Short mmCIF file of C-alpha atoms in Angstrom, two decimals:
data_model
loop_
_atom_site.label_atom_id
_atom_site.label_comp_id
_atom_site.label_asym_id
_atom_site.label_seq_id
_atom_site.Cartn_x
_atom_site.Cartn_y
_atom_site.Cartn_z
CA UNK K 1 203.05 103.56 82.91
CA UNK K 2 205.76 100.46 82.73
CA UNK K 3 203.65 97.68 80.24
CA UNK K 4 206.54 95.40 80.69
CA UNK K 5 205.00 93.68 83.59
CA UNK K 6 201.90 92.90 80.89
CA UNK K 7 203.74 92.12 77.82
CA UNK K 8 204.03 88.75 76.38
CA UNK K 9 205.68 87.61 73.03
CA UNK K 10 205.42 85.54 70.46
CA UNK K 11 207.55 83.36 68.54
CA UNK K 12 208.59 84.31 64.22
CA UNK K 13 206.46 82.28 63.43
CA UNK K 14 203.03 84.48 64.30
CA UNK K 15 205.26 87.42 62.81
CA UNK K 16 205.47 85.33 59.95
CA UNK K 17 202.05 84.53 59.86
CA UNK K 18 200.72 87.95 59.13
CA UNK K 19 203.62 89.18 56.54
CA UNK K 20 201.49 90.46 53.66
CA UNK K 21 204.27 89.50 51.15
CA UNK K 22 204.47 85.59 52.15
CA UNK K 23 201.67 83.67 49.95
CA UNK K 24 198.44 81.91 51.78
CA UNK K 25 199.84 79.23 50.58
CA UNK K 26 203.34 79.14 51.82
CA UNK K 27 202.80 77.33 54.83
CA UNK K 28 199.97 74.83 55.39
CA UNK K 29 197.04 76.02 57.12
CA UNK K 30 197.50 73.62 59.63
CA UNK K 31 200.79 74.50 60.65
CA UNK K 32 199.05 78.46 61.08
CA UNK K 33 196.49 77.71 62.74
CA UNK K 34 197.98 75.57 65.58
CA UNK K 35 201.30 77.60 65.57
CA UNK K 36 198.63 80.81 66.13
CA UNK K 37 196.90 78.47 68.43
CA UNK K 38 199.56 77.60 70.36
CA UNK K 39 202.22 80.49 70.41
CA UNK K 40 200.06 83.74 71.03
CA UNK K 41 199.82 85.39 74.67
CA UNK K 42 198.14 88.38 75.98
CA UNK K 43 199.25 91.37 77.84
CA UNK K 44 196.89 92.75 80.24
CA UNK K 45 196.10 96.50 81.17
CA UNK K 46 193.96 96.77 84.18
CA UNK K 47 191.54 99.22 85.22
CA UNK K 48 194.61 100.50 88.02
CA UNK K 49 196.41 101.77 84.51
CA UNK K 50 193.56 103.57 83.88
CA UNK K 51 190.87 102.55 82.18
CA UNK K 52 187.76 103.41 83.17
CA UNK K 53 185.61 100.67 83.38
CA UNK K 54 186.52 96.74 82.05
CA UNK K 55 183.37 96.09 79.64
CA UNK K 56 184.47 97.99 77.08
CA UNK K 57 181.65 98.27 73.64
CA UNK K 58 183.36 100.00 71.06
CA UNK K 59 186.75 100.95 69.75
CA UNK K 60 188.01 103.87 67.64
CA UNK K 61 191.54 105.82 66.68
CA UNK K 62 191.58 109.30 65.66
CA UNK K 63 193.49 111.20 63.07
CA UNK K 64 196.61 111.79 65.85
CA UNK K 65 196.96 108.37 66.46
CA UNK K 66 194.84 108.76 69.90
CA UNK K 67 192.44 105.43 70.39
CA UNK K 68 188.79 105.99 72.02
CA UNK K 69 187.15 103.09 74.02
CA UNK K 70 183.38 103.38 74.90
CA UNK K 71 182.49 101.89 78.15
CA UNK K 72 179.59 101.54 80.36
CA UNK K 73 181.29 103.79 82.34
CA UNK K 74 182.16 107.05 80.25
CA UNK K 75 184.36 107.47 76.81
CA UNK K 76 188.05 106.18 77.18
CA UNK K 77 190.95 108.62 75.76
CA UNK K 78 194.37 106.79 75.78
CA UNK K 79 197.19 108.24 73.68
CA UNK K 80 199.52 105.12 74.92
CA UNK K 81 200.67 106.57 77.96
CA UNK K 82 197.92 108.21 79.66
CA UNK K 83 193.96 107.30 80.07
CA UNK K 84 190.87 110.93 80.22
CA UNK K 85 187.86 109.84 81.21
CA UNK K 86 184.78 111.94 79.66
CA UNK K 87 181.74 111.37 81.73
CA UNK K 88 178.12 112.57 82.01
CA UNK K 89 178.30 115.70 84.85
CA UNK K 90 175.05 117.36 85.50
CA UNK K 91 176.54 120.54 86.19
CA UNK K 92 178.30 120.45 82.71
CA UNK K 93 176.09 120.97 79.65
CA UNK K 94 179.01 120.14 77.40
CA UNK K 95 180.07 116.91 79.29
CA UNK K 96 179.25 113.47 77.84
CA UNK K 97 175.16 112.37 77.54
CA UNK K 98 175.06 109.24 79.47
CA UNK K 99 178.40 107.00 80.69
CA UNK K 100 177.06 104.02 78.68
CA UNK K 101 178.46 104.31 75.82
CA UNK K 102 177.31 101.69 72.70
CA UNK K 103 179.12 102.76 69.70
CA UNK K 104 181.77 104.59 67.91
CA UNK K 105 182.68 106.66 65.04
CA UNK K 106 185.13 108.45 63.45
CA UNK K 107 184.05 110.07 60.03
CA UNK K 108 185.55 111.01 57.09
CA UNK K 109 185.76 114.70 58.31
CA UNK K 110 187.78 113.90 61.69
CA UNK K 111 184.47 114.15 63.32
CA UNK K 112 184.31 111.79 66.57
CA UNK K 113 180.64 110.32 66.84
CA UNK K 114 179.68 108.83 70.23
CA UNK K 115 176.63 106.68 70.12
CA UNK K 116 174.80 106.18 73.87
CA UNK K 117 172.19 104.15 75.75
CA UNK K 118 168.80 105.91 76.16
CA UNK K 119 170.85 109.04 75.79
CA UNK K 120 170.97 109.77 72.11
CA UNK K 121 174.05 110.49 69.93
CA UNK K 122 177.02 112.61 70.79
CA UNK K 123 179.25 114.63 68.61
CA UNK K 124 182.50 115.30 70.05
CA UNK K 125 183.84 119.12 69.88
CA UNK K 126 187.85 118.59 70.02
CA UNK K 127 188.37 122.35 70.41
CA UNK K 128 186.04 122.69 73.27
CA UNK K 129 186.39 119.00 74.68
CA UNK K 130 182.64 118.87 75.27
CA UNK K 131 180.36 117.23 73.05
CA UNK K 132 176.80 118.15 71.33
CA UNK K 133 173.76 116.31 71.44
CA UNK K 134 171.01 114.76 69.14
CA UNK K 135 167.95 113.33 70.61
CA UNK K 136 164.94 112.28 69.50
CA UNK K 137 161.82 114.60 70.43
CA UNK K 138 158.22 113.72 69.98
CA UNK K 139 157.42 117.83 68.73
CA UNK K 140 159.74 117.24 65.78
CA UNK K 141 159.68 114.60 63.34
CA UNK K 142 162.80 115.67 61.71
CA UNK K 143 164.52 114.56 65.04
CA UNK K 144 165.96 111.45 65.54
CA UNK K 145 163.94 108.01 65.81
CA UNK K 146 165.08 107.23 69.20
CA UNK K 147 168.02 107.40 71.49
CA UNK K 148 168.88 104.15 71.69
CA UNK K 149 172.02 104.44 69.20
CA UNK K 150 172.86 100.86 67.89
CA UNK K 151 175.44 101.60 65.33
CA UNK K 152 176.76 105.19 63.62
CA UNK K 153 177.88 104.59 59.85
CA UNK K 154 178.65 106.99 57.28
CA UNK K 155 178.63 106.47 53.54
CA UNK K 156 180.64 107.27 50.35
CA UNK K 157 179.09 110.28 49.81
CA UNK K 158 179.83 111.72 53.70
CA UNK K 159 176.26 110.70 54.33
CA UNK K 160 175.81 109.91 58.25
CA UNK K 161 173.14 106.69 58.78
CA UNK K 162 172.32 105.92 62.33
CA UNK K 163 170.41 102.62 63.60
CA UNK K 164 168.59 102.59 66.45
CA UNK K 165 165.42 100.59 68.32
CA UNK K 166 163.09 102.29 66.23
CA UNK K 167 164.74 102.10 62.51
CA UNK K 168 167.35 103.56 60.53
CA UNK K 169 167.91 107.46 60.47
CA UNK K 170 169.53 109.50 57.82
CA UNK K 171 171.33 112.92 58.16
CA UNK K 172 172.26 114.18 55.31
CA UNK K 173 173.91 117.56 57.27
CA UNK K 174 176.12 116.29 59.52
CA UNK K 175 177.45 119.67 60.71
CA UNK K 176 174.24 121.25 61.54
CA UNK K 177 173.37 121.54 65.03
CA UNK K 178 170.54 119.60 67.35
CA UNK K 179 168.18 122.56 66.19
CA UNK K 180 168.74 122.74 62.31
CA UNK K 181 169.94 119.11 62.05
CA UNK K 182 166.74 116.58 59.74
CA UNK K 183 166.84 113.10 60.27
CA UNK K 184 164.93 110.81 57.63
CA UNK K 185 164.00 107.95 59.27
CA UNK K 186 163.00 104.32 57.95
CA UNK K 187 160.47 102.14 60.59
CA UNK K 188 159.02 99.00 60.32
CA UNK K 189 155.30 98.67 58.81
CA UNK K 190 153.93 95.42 59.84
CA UNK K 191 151.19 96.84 56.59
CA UNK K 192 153.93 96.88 54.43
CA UNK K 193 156.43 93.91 53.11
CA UNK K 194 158.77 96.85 51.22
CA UNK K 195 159.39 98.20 54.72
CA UNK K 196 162.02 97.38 57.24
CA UNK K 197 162.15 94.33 58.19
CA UNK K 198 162.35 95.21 62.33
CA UNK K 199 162.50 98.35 63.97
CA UNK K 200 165.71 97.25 65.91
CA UNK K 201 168.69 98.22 63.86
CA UNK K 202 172.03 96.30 64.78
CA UNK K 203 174.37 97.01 62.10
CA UNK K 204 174.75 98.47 58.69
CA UNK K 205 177.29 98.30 55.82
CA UNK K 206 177.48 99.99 52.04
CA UNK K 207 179.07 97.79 49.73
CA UNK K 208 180.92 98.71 47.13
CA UNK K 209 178.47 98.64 44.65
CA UNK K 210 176.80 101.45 47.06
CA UNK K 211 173.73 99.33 48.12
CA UNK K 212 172.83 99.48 52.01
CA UNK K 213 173.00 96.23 54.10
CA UNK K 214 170.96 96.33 57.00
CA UNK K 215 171.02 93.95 59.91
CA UNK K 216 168.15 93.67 62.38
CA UNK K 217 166.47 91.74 64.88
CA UNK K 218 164.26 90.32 62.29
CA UNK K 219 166.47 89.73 59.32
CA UNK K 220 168.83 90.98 56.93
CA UNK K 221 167.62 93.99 54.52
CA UNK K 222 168.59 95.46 51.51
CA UNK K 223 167.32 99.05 50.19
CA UNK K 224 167.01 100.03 46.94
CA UNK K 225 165.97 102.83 45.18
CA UNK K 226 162.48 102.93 44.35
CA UNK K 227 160.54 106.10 42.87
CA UNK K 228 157.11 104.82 43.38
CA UNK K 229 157.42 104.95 46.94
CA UNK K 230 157.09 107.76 49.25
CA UNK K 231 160.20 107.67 50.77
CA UNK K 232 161.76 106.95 47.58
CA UNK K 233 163.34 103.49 48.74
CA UNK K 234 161.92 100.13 49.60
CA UNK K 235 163.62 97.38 51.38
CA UNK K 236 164.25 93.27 50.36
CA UNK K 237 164.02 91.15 53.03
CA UNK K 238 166.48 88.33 53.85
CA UNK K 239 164.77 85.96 56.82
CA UNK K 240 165.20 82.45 57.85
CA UNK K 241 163.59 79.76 56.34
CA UNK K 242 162.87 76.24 58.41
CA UNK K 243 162.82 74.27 55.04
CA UNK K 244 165.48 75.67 53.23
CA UNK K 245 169.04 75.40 54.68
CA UNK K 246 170.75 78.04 52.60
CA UNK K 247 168.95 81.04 54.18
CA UNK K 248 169.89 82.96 57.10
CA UNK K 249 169.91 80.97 59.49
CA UNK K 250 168.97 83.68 62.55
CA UNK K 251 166.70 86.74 62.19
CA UNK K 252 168.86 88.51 64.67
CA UNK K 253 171.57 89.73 62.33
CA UNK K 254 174.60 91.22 64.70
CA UNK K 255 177.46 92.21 61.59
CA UNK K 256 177.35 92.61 58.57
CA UNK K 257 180.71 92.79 56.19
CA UNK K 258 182.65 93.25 53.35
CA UNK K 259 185.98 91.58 52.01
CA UNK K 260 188.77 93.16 49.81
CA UNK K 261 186.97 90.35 47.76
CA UNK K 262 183.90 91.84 47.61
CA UNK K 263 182.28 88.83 49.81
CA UNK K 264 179.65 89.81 51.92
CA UNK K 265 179.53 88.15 55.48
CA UNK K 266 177.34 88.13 57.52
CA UNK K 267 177.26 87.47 61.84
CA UNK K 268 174.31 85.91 63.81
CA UNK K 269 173.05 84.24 66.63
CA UNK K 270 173.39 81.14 64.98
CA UNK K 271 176.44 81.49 63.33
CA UNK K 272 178.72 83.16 60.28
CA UNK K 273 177.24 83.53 56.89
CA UNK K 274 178.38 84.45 53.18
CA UNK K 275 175.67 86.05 50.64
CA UNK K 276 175.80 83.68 47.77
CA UNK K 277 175.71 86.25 44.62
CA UNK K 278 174.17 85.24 41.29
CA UNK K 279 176.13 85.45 38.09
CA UNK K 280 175.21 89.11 37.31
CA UNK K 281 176.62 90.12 41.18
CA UNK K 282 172.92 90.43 42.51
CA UNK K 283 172.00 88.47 45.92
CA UNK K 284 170.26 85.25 45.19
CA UNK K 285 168.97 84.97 48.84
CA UNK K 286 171.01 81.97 49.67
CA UNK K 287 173.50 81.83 52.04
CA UNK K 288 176.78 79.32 52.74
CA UNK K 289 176.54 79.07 56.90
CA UNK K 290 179.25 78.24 59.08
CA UNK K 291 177.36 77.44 62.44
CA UNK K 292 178.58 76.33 65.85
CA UNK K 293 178.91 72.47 66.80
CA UNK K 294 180.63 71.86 69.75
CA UNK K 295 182.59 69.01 68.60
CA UNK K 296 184.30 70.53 66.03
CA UNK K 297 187.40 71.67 67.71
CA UNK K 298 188.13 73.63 63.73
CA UNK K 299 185.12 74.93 63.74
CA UNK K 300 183.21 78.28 65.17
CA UNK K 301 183.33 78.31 69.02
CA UNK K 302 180.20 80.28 69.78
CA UNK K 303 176.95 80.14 67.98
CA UNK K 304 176.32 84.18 68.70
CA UNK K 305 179.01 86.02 66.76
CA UNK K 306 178.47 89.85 67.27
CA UNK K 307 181.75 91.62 64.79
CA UNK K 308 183.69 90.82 62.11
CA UNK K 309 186.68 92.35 60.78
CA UNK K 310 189.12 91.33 57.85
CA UNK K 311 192.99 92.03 58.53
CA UNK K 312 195.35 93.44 56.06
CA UNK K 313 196.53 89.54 55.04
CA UNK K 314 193.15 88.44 54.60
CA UNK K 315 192.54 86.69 57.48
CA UNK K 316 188.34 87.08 59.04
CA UNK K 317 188.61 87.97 62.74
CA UNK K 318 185.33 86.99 64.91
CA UNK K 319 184.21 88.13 68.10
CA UNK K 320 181.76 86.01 69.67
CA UNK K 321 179.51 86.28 72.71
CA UNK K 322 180.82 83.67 75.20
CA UNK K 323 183.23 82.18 72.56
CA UNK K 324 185.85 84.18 72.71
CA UNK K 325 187.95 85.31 69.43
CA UNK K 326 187.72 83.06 66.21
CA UNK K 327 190.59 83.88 63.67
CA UNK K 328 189.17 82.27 60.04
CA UNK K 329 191.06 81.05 57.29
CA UNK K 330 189.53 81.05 54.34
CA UNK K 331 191.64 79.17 52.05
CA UNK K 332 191.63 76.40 54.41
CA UNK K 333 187.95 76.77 55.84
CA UNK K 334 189.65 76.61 59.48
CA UNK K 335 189.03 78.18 62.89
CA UNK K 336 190.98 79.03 65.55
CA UNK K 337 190.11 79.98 68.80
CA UNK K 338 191.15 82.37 72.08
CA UNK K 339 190.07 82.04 74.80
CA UNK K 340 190.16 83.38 78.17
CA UNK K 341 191.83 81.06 81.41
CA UNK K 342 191.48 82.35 84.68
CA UNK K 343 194.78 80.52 85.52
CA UNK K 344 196.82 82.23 82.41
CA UNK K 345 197.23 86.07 82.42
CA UNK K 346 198.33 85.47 78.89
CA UNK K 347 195.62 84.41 77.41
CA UNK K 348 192.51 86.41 76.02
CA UNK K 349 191.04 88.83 78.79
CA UNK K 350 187.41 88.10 78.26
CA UNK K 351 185.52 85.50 75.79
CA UNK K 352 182.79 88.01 75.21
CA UNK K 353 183.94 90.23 72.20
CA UNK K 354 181.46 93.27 71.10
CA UNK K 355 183.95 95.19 68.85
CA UNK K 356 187.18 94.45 66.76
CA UNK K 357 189.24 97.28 64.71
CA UNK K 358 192.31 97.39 62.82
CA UNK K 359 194.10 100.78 62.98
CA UNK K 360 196.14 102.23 60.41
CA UNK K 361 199.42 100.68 61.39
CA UNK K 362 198.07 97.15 61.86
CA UNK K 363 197.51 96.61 65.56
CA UNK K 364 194.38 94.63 65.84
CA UNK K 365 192.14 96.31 69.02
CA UNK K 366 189.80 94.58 70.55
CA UNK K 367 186.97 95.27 72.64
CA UNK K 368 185.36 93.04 75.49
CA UNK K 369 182.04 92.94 77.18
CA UNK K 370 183.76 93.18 80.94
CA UNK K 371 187.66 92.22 80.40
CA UNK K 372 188.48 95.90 78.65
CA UNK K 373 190.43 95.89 75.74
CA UNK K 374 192.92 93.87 74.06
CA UNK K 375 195.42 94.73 71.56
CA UNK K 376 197.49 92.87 69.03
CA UNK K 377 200.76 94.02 67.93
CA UNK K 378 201.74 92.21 64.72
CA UNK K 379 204.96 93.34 64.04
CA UNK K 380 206.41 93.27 67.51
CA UNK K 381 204.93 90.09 68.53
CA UNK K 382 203.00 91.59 71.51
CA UNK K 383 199.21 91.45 72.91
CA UNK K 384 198.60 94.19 75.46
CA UNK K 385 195.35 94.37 77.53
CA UNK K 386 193.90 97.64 78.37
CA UNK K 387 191.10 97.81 81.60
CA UNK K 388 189.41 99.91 83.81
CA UNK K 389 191.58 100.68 86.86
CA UNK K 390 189.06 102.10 89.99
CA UNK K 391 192.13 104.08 91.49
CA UNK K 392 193.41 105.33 88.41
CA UNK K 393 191.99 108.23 86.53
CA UNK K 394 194.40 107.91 83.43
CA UNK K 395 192.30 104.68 82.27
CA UNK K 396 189.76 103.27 80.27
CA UNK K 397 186.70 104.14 82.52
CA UNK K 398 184.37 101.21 81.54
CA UNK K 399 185.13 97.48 81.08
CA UNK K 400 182.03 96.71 78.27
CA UNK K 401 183.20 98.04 74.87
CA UNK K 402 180.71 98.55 72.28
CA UNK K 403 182.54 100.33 69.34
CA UNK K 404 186.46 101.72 68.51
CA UNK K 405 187.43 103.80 66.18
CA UNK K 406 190.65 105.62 64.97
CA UNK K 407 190.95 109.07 64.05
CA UNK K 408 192.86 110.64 61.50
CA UNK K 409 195.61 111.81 63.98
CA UNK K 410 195.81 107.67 65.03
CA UNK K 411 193.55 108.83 68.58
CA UNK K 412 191.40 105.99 69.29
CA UNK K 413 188.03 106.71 70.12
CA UNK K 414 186.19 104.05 72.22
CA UNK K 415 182.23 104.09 73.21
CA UNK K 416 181.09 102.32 76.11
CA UNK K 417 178.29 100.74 78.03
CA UNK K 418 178.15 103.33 80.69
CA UNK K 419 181.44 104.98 80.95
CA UNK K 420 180.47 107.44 77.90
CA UNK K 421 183.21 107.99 75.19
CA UNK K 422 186.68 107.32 76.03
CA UNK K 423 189.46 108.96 74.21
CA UNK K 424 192.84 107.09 73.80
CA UNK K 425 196.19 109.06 72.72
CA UNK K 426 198.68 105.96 72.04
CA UNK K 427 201.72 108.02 72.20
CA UNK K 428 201.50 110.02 75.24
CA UNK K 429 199.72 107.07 76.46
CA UNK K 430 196.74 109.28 77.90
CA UNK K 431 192.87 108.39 78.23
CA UNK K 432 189.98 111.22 78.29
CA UNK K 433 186.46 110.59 79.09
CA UNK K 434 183.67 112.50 78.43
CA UNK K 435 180.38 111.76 79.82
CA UNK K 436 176.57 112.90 80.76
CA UNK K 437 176.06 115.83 83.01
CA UNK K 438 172.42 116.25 83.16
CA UNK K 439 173.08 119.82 84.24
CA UNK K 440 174.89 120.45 81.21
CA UNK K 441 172.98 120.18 77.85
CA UNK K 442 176.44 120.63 76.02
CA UNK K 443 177.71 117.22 77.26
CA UNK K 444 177.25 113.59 76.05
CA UNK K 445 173.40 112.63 75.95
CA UNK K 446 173.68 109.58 77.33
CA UNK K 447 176.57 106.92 78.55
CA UNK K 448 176.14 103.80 77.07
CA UNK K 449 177.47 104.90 73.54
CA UNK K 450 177.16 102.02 70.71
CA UNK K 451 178.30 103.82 67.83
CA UNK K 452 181.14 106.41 66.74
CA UNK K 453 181.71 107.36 63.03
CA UNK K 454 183.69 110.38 61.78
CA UNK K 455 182.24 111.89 58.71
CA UNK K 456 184.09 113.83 55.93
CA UNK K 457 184.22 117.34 57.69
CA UNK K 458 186.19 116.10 60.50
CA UNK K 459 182.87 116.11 62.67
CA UNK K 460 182.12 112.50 64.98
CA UNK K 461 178.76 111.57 65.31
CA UNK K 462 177.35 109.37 68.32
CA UNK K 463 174.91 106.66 68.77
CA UNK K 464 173.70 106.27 72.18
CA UNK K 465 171.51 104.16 74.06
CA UNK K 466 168.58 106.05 74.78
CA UNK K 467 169.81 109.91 74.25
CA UNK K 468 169.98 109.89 70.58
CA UNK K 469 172.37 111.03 68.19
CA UNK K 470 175.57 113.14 69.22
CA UNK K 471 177.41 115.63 67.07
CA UNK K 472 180.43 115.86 69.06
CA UNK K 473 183.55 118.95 68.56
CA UNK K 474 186.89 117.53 68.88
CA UNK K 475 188.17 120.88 69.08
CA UNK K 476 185.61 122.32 71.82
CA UNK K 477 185.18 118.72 73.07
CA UNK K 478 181.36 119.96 73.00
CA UNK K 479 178.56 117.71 72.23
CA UNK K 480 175.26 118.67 70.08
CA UNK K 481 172.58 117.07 71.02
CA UNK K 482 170.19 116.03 67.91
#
């Protein structure tokens, strides 16, 4: 594939920008932010380079390198020549659960994790290039909650947490099988004020302290440990307030995140919050919100902002929903905005952002809900857009991008919203996608995949969107269904 149709540069001064030895203070924030403003183009990759689909969910990179976009049309495999495209094939029980693929994950173990809509989660078997899949069943209450797989997240201690529209879900064995594998779940009580706060789970984040954040549609949560209780946890609630202006102010809580500073931020559909700590480090249940007004060109542009991500020099990146991107300065309390122009191939592919991810040589990937993916290139000075091409095979198979992630062999690993999971290997420049084949119980549950996380075996877990939880086999490219 020739990108040089599609790339566009910038001038030293973004280069300069994002040097992590030059001081936030070295040039004013002013000067940044209009210099970022003004100087940085997009490349676009179509859906005729490959892709599979243009709204593209989630983004990941695996241990080679290789990034994965989910889609809603299958999982995206693009090693930076060439697109695979793993769909759902009924005749294949090791192809991909559903297309619509929700989220992403790589784990700690190398383990690709494909998260789907209505079709559970997906585990991706490299060896066998099929994936295994977790579902929820009504016969077993070890199974997973439901198969609507909102997010995949795995702790320090290899620990693999899945939210979904009915709770949180633990598995503490993330290489057993659908048949061995126990799932602890957490539901809503409406009895119960120590219980979740909303059986929709949206996001989740350990801090380094090792407590559990937990975003849903119904307010932020935090669990504790609690030995009194049956389930040996209980949860504190976080929820708006109309007559204090310090709480959260949205119960839908999109992201939730964490700073090399410790910080703890915070995305909803009102706006960007910060968890005000008291002196001993504990939450005080206030919160310092940065909401939209739409005269405030240095302000957020979208009240809805759905990921957050903090880059290598400190700077908060901020997908919003209609918005576009939002690049946050903290030192000067500043936003910047991208957004897309129909009359500028240059600019931003699509203003509504579901998933940002920095890979491990700083190229900033990110994932749009019908523009495919966009990445930023730092160090060369080059955006590159990545989207589903109809008459190409070797491309990201789905335009609506849920989650990324990056494996340890730097393959990306993207879940979509339909398209299943999408594997990306940069370097040959070559996309796989696996996806549902209802014939094939050894393929992706379900192809809307929301979340992909890798645990510390090397094994990926999926969240989908309505067929539970994956286990997928990199190796195998097998899925086990949960």
């Amino acid at each position: 594939m020739n990108n040089d149709r599609y790339i566009f540069r910038f001038s030293k001064v973004f280069l300069l920008l994002f040097a992590l030895y030059i001081p936030a203070h070295s040039v004013r924030i002013e000067d940044r932010l209009s210099r970022l403003k003004n100087e940085t183009r997009f490349n676009q990759i179509f859906l005729r380079d490959g892709l599979s689909q243009s709204i593209v969910q989630c983004i990941a990179q695996d241990k080679n390198g290789v990034m994965w976009f989910g889609t809603e049309d299958g999982l995206n495999k693009y090693d930076g020549y060439n697109f695979t495209v793993f769909r759902s094939d009924s005749e294949d029980p090791e192809s991909l659960s559903y297309n619509n693929i929700i989220s992403l994950l790589n784990d700690s173990r190398g383990v690709m994790w494909v998260g789907t809509f209505q079709s559970g989660l997906n585990r991706f078997d490299q060896e066998n290039q099929g994936f295994v899949v977790y579902r929820h069943s009504p016969e077993n209450p070890n199974s997973l909650s439901d198969d609507n797989i909102n997010i995949i997240y795995e702790d320090k201690h290899g620990t693999i947490w899945v939210g979904t529209n009915r709770g949180i879900n633990r598995l503490d064995e993330p290489e057993a099988g659908p048949g061995d594998a126990r799932f602890s779940s957490f539901v809503h009580d409406p009895q119960d004020t120590f219980s979740l706060s909303h059986d929709i789970v949206r996001s989740i984040l350990e801090d380094r302290a090792g407590r559990l954040w937990i975003g849903t549609d119904d307010g932020l949560n935090l669990m504790v440990e609690d030995s009194s209780r049956q389930q040996g946890v209980r949860f504190i609630r976080f929820q708006p307030r109309s007559s204090d202006r310090t709480s959260l102010p949205h119960p839908i809580v999109r992201s939730i995140y964490q700073t090399k500073n410790e910080e703890i931020w915070i995305g909803t559909d009102n706006g960007l919050s910060r968890v005000i700590d008291k002196s001993d480090g504990t939450p005080s249940g206030h919160f310092y919100n940065y909401q939209y007004q739409p005269n405030n060109t240095a302000g957020l542009s979208s009240a809805e902002v759905y990921v957050i991500l903090e880059d290598q020099t400190g700077l908060l990146w901020i997908g919003t929903n209609g918005g576009g991107l939002n690049v946050f300065d903290r030192n000067g309390e500043k936003f910047i905005s991208f957004r897309n122009d129909p009359e500028d191939p240059s600019t931003l592919s699509y203003d509504q952002i579901r998933a940002i991810y920095e890979d491990s040589s700083g190229l900033i990937w990110i994932g749009t809900y019908g523009g495919g993916i966009d990445k930023v290139d730092r160090r060369k000075k080059l955006f590159y857009h990545y989207q589903n091409d109809p008459q190409n095979t070797n491309s990201l198979n789905q335009n609506i991008v849920w989650s990324i992630l990056e494996d340890p062999d730097n393959i990306l690993w993207i879940g979509t919203n339909g398209g299943g999971l999408n594997k990306f290997d940069r370097d040959k420049n070559r996309w796989w996608h696996f996806l549902n084949n209802p014939s094939d119980s050894h393929s992706l549950s379900h192809n809307i995949v929301r979340v992909i996380t890798r645990d510390k075996k090397g094994q990926y877990w999926l969240g989908t969107h309505g067929g539970g939880v994956n286990l997928f086999d990199p190796r195998k490219e097998t899925f086990l269904r949960i």
